[in-house]
Amino acid sequence: MMNLIHSNCINRSQISSSPVSIHGVPLPRRNKKKHSAVRVSNFAASSTEVVADNGRRSLTASVDSKSRALTSGMSSSALEQLDIERGVCIPFRKYSPETVRNKVLESRGAVASLILRGVEIVWKLGLYWSSLMYDCLVGRDKEVVPFRARQLRNLLCDLGPSFIKAGQVLANRPDIIREDYMNELCILQDDVPPFPSQVAFKIIEEELGQPLEALFSKISSRTIAAASLGQVYRATLCSSGEDVAIKVQRPQIEPIIYRDLFLFRTLASFLNGISIQKLGCNAELIVDEFGEKLLEELDYTLEARNIEDFLENFKGDPTVKIPLVYKNLSGSRVLVMEWIDGIRCTDPQAIKNAGIDVNGFLTVGVSAALRQLLEFGLFHGDPHPGNIFAMRDGRIAYVDFGNVAVLSQQNKQILIDAVVHAVNEDYSEMANDFTRLGFLASGTNVSPIIPALEAIWQNSAGKGLSDFNFRSVTGKFNKLVYNYPIRIPERFSLVIRSLLTQEGICFTLKPDFKFLEVAYPYVAKRLLTDPNPALRERLIQVLFKDGVFQWKRLENLIVLAKENVAKMSSNPALQVKNGPTSRSWQTVSKLDLTDTIKDGARLVLFDEGIRRQLLLALTEDSKLHVEELVDVYKLVEDDINIPAVAMEVVQDFPNVVRDFLLSWSNSVLSDR
């Protein structure tokens, strides 16, 4: 398998065995839980982006040879570009333009079908486009926007699953479509017409090779939920009496999707010039992103694997419920999972009647989402209210894992960088983070964007966490995206949608909920306690601003981190567990700063720059800052096990001596 991986890929084992350090100071390796969830390894690839033109607001970009290859329509280069900007590579993929072309041109009948489908699409979209042009000519284009938006939604439903899915994607792409149309297309995420149940039952029997009555003692006559690619039924297993959810794919959907993808990409090839000018990338790249994700969702064996990955990630976490998957009763078109008997998150009264603490449940939900995003790098891409449930014991449950996204280690670190730069109000670096994440083409002049970013952040966060919400920030960001050649990569459009959807659920349960009041404590705890050297580096960046140590910021981080631990440990889901899992989770009832203190001591010992900065911090303004030190100690004295710290220091002393001698010898050699 490894022979199939591109030459720029790095094996996970290579990453884990490489030395770790901060500012060149070696740090001891911790025994940390290894997560096997991400189907592709995390790679340290450069975030080179595709070419941006001098499109809007005098933004300029340099064009390298790879970008020129992309704009000439080289499909393989487009897919390689996606791998590079994601920081990952995929050893084998279901989608490629060549595969799609071969599928739809394999016979004369297929070609005839393609032509008829193309005529249908051009005719229906042409009529809609003509009506928009007519509105502009008579000057009523603004008046009829709600009607035209509804008309577009109905048209996409009429054109079939590929277009429904495209509409769902466009509902999260402010870089491509106007906000008023986005709001209408959001309806496609919940309201899709089902196909006949008799057809679904026939597909189940064909896929599993047995009659329904041989496998299920009963099955619902109507769908429980319908989506663009399939629909769900509730059933009971004959063998065990367990209730299960059966997800069935729409009939004859695969040839339709391959045909539509070929037509999408053919159309995109004519729109490359406009796309490069407006978005900073060619249109084929956007279609490739869409096609790759769509074909992944079409294969239910991949969704089964996603469920297993989430189960592995949240193994041992008593606050999160992931359904079991019955792989022996599943195939590429049918997926059988454990039935989740929970309460919909859009029913706050039912949640309260069940005795669930709303604040505790919301803390669990936000923490679970942030763990997926910043810790695992594998997150649920479609957490709408129908896919998230509250369990009666206080857990949060997720269903429907067809749409997941992967963030590389590099992407996760850049996201944390962006948070640090926002905290430090370093808008120039925030703009550079956009380029590193793939929102802007490599070489783009970011100076015109910096004032816009500053205005967005200060207007949204200037009054504190109590007035901050993602929806207001996203609305302002959508205008920024629409005015500059910014492209939102598919994986980050899913991140934005995921955060917005979950914030909306939080508002439903608690109208005065403040997302960042829960998110910030989680990030603070990660910065203070995570052994990842990259996060230690970010902690240093947060604590020093313009070379000055931020005592108040350190105190705030500790307070917020302790708040997160307190809220999590008070959740009922942690208290009802009596097995070995609960014992391991009792350790989070206090903020454990042991490793942070040890690594901090190493930095002071080995890094002359850090040592000088700390001495300046302690003697700033010609006074000894003993009072600040005492205040910090009072905050953490209950969370520090002095004997344990002393024991670990003694055990680690030989390593410290070795590292000190290595550091000293390196400095001597570098002076010569």
mmCIF file of C-alpha atoms in Angstrom, residues 81 243 272 328 335 344 463 512 552:
data_model
loop_
_atom_site.group_PDB
_atom_site.id
_atom_site.type_symbol
_atom_site.label_atom_id
_atom_site.label_comp_id
_atom_site.label_asym_id
_atom_site.label_seq_id
_atom_site.Cartn_x
_atom_site.Cartn_y
_atom_site.Cartn_z
ATOM 1 C CA GLN A 81 -2.525 20.374 -5.101
ATOM 2 C CA ASP A 243 -32.993 -2.093 17.664
ATOM 3 C CA ASN A 272 -11.392 28.619 -15.051
ATOM 4 C CA ASN A 328 -21.601 -8.249 8.766
ATOM 5 C CA LEU A 335 -25.385 0.302 6.516
ATOM 6 C CA ARG A 344 -33.291 15.643 19.679
ATOM 7 C CA LYS A 463 -16.808 43.856 23.910
ATOM 8 C CA ASP A 512 -28.062 33.330 26.115
ATOM 9 C CA LYS A 552 -2.873 38.688 33.746
#
